[in-house]
CSV table of C-alpha atoms in Angstrom, one decimal:
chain,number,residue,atom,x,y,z
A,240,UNK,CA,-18.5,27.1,67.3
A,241,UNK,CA,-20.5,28.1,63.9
A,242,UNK,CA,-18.4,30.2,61.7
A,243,UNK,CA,-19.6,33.3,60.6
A,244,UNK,CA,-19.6,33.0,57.0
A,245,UNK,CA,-21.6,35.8,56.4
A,246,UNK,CA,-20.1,38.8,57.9
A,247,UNK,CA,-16.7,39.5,57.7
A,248,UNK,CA,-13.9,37.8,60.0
A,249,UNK,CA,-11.0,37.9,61.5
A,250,UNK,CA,-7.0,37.3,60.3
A,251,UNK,CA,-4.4,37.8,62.0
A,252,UNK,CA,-0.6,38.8,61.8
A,253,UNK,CA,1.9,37.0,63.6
A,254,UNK,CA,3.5,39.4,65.9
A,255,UNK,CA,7.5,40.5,65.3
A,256,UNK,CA,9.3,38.3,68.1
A,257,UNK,CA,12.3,36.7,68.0
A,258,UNK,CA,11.7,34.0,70.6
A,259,UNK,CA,10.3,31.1,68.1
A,260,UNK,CA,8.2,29.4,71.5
A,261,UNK,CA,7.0,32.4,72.8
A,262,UNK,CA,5.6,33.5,69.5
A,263,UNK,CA,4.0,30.5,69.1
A,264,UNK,CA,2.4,31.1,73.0
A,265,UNK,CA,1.6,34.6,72.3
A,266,UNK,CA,-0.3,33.1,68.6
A,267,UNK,CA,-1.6,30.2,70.2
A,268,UNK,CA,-3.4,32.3,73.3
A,269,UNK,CA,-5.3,34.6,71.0
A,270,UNK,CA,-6.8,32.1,68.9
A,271,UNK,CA,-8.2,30.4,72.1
A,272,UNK,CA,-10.5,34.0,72.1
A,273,UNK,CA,-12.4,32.5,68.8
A,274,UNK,CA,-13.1,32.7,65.5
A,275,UNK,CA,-10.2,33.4,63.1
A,276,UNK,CA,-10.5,32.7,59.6
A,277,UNK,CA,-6.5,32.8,58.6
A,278,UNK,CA,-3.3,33.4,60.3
A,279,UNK,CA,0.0,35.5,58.6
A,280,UNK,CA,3.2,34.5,59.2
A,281,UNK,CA,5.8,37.7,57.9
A,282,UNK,CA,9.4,37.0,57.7
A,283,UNK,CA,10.2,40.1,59.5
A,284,UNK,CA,13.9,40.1,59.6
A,285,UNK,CA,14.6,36.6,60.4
A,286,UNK,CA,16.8,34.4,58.1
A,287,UNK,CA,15.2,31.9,55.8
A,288,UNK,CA,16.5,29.0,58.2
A,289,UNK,CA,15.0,30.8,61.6
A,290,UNK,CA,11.8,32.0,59.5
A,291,UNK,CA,11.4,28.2,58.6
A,292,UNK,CA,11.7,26.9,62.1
A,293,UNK,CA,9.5,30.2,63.8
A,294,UNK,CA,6.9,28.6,60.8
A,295,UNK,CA,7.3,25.0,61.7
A,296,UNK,CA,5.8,25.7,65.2
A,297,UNK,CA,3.4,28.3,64.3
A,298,UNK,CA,1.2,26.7,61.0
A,299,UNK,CA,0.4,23.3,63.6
A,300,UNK,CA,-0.8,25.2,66.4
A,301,UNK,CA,-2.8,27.8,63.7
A,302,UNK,CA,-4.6,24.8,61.8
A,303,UNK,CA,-5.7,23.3,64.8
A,304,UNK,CA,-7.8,25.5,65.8
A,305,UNK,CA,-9.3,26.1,62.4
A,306,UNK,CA,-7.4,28.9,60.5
A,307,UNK,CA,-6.0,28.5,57.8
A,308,UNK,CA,-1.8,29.4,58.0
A,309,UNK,CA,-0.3,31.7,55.1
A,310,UNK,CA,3.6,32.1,54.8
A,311,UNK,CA,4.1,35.5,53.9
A,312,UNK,CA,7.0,35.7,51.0
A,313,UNK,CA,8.3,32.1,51.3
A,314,UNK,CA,6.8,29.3,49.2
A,315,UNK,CA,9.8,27.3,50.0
A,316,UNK,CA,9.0,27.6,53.6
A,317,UNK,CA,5.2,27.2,52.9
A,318,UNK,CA,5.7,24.0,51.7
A,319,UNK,CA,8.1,22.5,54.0
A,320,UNK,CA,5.6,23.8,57.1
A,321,UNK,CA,2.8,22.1,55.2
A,322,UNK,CA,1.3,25.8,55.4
A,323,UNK,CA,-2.3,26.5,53.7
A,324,UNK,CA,-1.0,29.1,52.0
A,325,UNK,CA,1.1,31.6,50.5
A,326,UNK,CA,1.0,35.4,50.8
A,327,UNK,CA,2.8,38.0,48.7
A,328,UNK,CA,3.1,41.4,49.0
A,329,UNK,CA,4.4,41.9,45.4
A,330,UNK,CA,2.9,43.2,42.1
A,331,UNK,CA,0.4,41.2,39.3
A,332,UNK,CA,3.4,39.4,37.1
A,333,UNK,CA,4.8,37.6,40.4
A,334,UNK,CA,1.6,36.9,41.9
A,335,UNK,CA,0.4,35.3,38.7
A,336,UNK,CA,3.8,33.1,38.6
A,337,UNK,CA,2.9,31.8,41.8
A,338,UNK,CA,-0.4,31.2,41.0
A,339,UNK,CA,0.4,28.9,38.2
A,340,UNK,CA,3.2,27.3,40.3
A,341,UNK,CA,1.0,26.8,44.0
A,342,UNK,CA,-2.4,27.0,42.9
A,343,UNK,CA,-4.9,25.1,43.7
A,344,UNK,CA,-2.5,23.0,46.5
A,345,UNK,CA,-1.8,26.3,48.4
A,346,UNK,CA,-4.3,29.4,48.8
A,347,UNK,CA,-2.5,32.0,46.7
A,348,UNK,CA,-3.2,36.0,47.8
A,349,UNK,CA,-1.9,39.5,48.0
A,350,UNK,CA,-0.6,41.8,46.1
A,351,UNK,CA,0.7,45.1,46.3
A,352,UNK,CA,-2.5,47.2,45.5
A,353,UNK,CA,-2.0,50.8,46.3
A,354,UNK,CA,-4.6,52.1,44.0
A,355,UNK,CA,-7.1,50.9,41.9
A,356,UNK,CA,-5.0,50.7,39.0
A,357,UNK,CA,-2.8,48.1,40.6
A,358,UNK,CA,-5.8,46.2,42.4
A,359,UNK,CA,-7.4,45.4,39.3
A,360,UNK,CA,-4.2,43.8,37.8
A,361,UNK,CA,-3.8,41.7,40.5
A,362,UNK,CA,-7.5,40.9,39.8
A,363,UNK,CA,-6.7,40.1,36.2
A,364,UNK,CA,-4.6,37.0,37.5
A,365,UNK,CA,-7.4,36.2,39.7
A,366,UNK,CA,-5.5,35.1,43.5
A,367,UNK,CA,-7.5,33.6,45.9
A,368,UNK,CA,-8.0,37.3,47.7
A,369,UNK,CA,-6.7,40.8,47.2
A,370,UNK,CA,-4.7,42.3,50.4
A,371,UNK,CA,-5.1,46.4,50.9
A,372,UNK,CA,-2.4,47.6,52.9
A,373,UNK,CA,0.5,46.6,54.8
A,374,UNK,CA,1.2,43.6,57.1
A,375,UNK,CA,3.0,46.0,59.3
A,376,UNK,CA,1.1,49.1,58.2
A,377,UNK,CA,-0.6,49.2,61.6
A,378,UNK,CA,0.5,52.9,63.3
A,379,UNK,CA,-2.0,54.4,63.6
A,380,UNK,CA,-5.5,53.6,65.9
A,381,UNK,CA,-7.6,53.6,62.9
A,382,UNK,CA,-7.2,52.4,59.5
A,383,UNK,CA,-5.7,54.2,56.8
A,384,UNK,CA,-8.5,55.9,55.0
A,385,UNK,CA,-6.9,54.6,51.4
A,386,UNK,CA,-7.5,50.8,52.3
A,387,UNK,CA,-10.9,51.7,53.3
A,388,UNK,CA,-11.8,53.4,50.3
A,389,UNK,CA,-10.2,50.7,47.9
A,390,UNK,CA,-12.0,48.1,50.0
A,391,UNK,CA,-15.2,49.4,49.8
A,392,UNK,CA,-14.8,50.0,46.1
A,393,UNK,CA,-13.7,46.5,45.4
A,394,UNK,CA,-16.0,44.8,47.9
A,395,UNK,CA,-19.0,46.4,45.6
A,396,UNK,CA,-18.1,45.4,42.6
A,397,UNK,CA,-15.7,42.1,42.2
A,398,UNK,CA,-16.0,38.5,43.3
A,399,UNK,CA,-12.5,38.1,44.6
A,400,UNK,CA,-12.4,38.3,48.4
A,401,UNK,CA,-10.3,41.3,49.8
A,402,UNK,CA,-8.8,41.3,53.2
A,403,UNK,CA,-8.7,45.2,54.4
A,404,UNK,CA,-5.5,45.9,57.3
A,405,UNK,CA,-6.9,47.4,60.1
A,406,UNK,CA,-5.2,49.9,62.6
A,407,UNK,CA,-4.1,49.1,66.5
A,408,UNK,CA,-6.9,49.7,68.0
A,409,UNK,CA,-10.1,46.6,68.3
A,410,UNK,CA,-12.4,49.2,67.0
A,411,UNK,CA,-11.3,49.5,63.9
A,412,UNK,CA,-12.3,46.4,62.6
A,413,UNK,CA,-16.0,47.2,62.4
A,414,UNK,CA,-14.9,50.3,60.2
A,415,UNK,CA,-13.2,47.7,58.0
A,416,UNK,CA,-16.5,45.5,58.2
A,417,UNK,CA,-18.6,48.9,57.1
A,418,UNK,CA,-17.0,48.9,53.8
A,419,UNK,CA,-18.0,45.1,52.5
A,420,UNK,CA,-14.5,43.7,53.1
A,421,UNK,CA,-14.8,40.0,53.5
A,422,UNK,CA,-11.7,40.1,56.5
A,423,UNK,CA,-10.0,42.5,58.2
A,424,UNK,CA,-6.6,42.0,59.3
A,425,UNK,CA,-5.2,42.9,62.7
A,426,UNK,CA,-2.1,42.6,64.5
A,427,UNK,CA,-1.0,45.0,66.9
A,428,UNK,CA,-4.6,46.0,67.9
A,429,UNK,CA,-4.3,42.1,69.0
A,430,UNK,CA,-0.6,41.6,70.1
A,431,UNK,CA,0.1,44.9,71.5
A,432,UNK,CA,-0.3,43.3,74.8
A,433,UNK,CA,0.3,39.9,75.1
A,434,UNK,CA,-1.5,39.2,77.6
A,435,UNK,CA,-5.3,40.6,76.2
A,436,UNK,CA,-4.9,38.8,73.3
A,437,UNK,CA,-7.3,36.2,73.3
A,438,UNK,CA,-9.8,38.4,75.1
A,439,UNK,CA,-9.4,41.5,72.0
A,440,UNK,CA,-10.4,38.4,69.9
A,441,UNK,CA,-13.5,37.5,71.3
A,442,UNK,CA,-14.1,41.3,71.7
A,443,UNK,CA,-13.4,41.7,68.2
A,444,UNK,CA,-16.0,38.9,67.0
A,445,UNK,CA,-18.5,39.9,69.5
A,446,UNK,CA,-18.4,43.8,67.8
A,447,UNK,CA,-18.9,42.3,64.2
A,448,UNK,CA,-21.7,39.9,65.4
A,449,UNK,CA,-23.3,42.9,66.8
A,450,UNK,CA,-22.8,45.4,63.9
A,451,UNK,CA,-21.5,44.3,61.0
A,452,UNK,CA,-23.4,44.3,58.1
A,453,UNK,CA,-23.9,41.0,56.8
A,454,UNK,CA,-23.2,39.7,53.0
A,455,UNK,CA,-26.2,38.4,50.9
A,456,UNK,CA,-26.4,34.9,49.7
């Protein structure tokens, strides 16, 4: 399978389930339904021991089949998962910390950019992408106008790869593509049932190989 590095893909968020096998089932389904450039792993409100074992299962069964896993929160975890990656929903001072501390041995990304103000100081410390919106900000079928309009804005004018959160419904992912975002993330639009999941993704790929707009070289 050729990736399609010149539109913008897929990244997931691990569903909220409590079972750490099923999760991993559930994860490991939907990347079967094709490309996915990175896989998040939230703590949601698990314990730092159950989040590390929930983590253990999932980053194998994500980098085998070509993503790229990101701990969300937890470099501790990150590193003893072997993860890709670390991502942090937290502001320009503890992004650059981890930055110097992680990077280049883990992908470093996030950041809590509500508005443009805040993006661009998470820019200053240069991550490896900027992340607009919530990892559980999903409510709604469409996503939330204010991470479209920062994406776009960034997408036009800095280097630094943003990944734009999408809303629950499939669809929405080509609205995230229309704006220049290099990735859109998805979760319950994917894992709301189960089941679907791997066919949403190839649905999903199959919409932004037929319409999205595609980056210059």
């Amino acid at each position: 399978m050729t990736e399609p590095e010149n539109r913008c893909r897929l990244v997931l968020i691990v569903p909220d389930i409590a079972d750490a096998d099923e999760q991993a089932k559930i994860v490991a389904d939907a990347l079967k339904g094709g490309d996915v450039a990175s896989v998040i792993v939230p703590q949601y409100g698990l314990d730092d021991g159950t989040f590390q074992k929930h983590a253990e299962k999932l980053v194998p069964l994500i980098q085998n089949a070509g993503a790229a896993a990101l701990i969300a929160g937890d470099s501790r975890v990150a590193g003893r998962a072997k993860a890709d990656g670390l991502h942090l929903s937290s502001n320009a001072g503890a992004l650059s910390e981890a930055i110097d501390k992680h990077a280049p041995k883990l992908i470093v990304g996030g950041g809590n950019a509500a508005d443009r103000h805040h993006a661009l100081e998470i820019g200053e410390v240069r991550p490896d992408y900027i992340f607009f919106g919530k990892l559980d900000g999903d409510i709604k079928p469409e996503a939330h106008p204010k991470n479209l309009a920062l994406g776009e804005w960034w997408a036009s004018m800095i280097e630094i790869p943003c990944i734009v959160m999408g809303g629950t419904d499939p669809a929405s992912a080509l609205a995230v593509a229309e704006t220049g975002a290099e990735f859109v993330a998805l979760r319950l639009a994917v894992f709301g049932e189960p089941a679907r999941a791997p066919s949403v993704v190839a649905e999903i790929n199959a919409l932004l190989d037929e319409k999205a707009p595609r980056f210059e070289d």
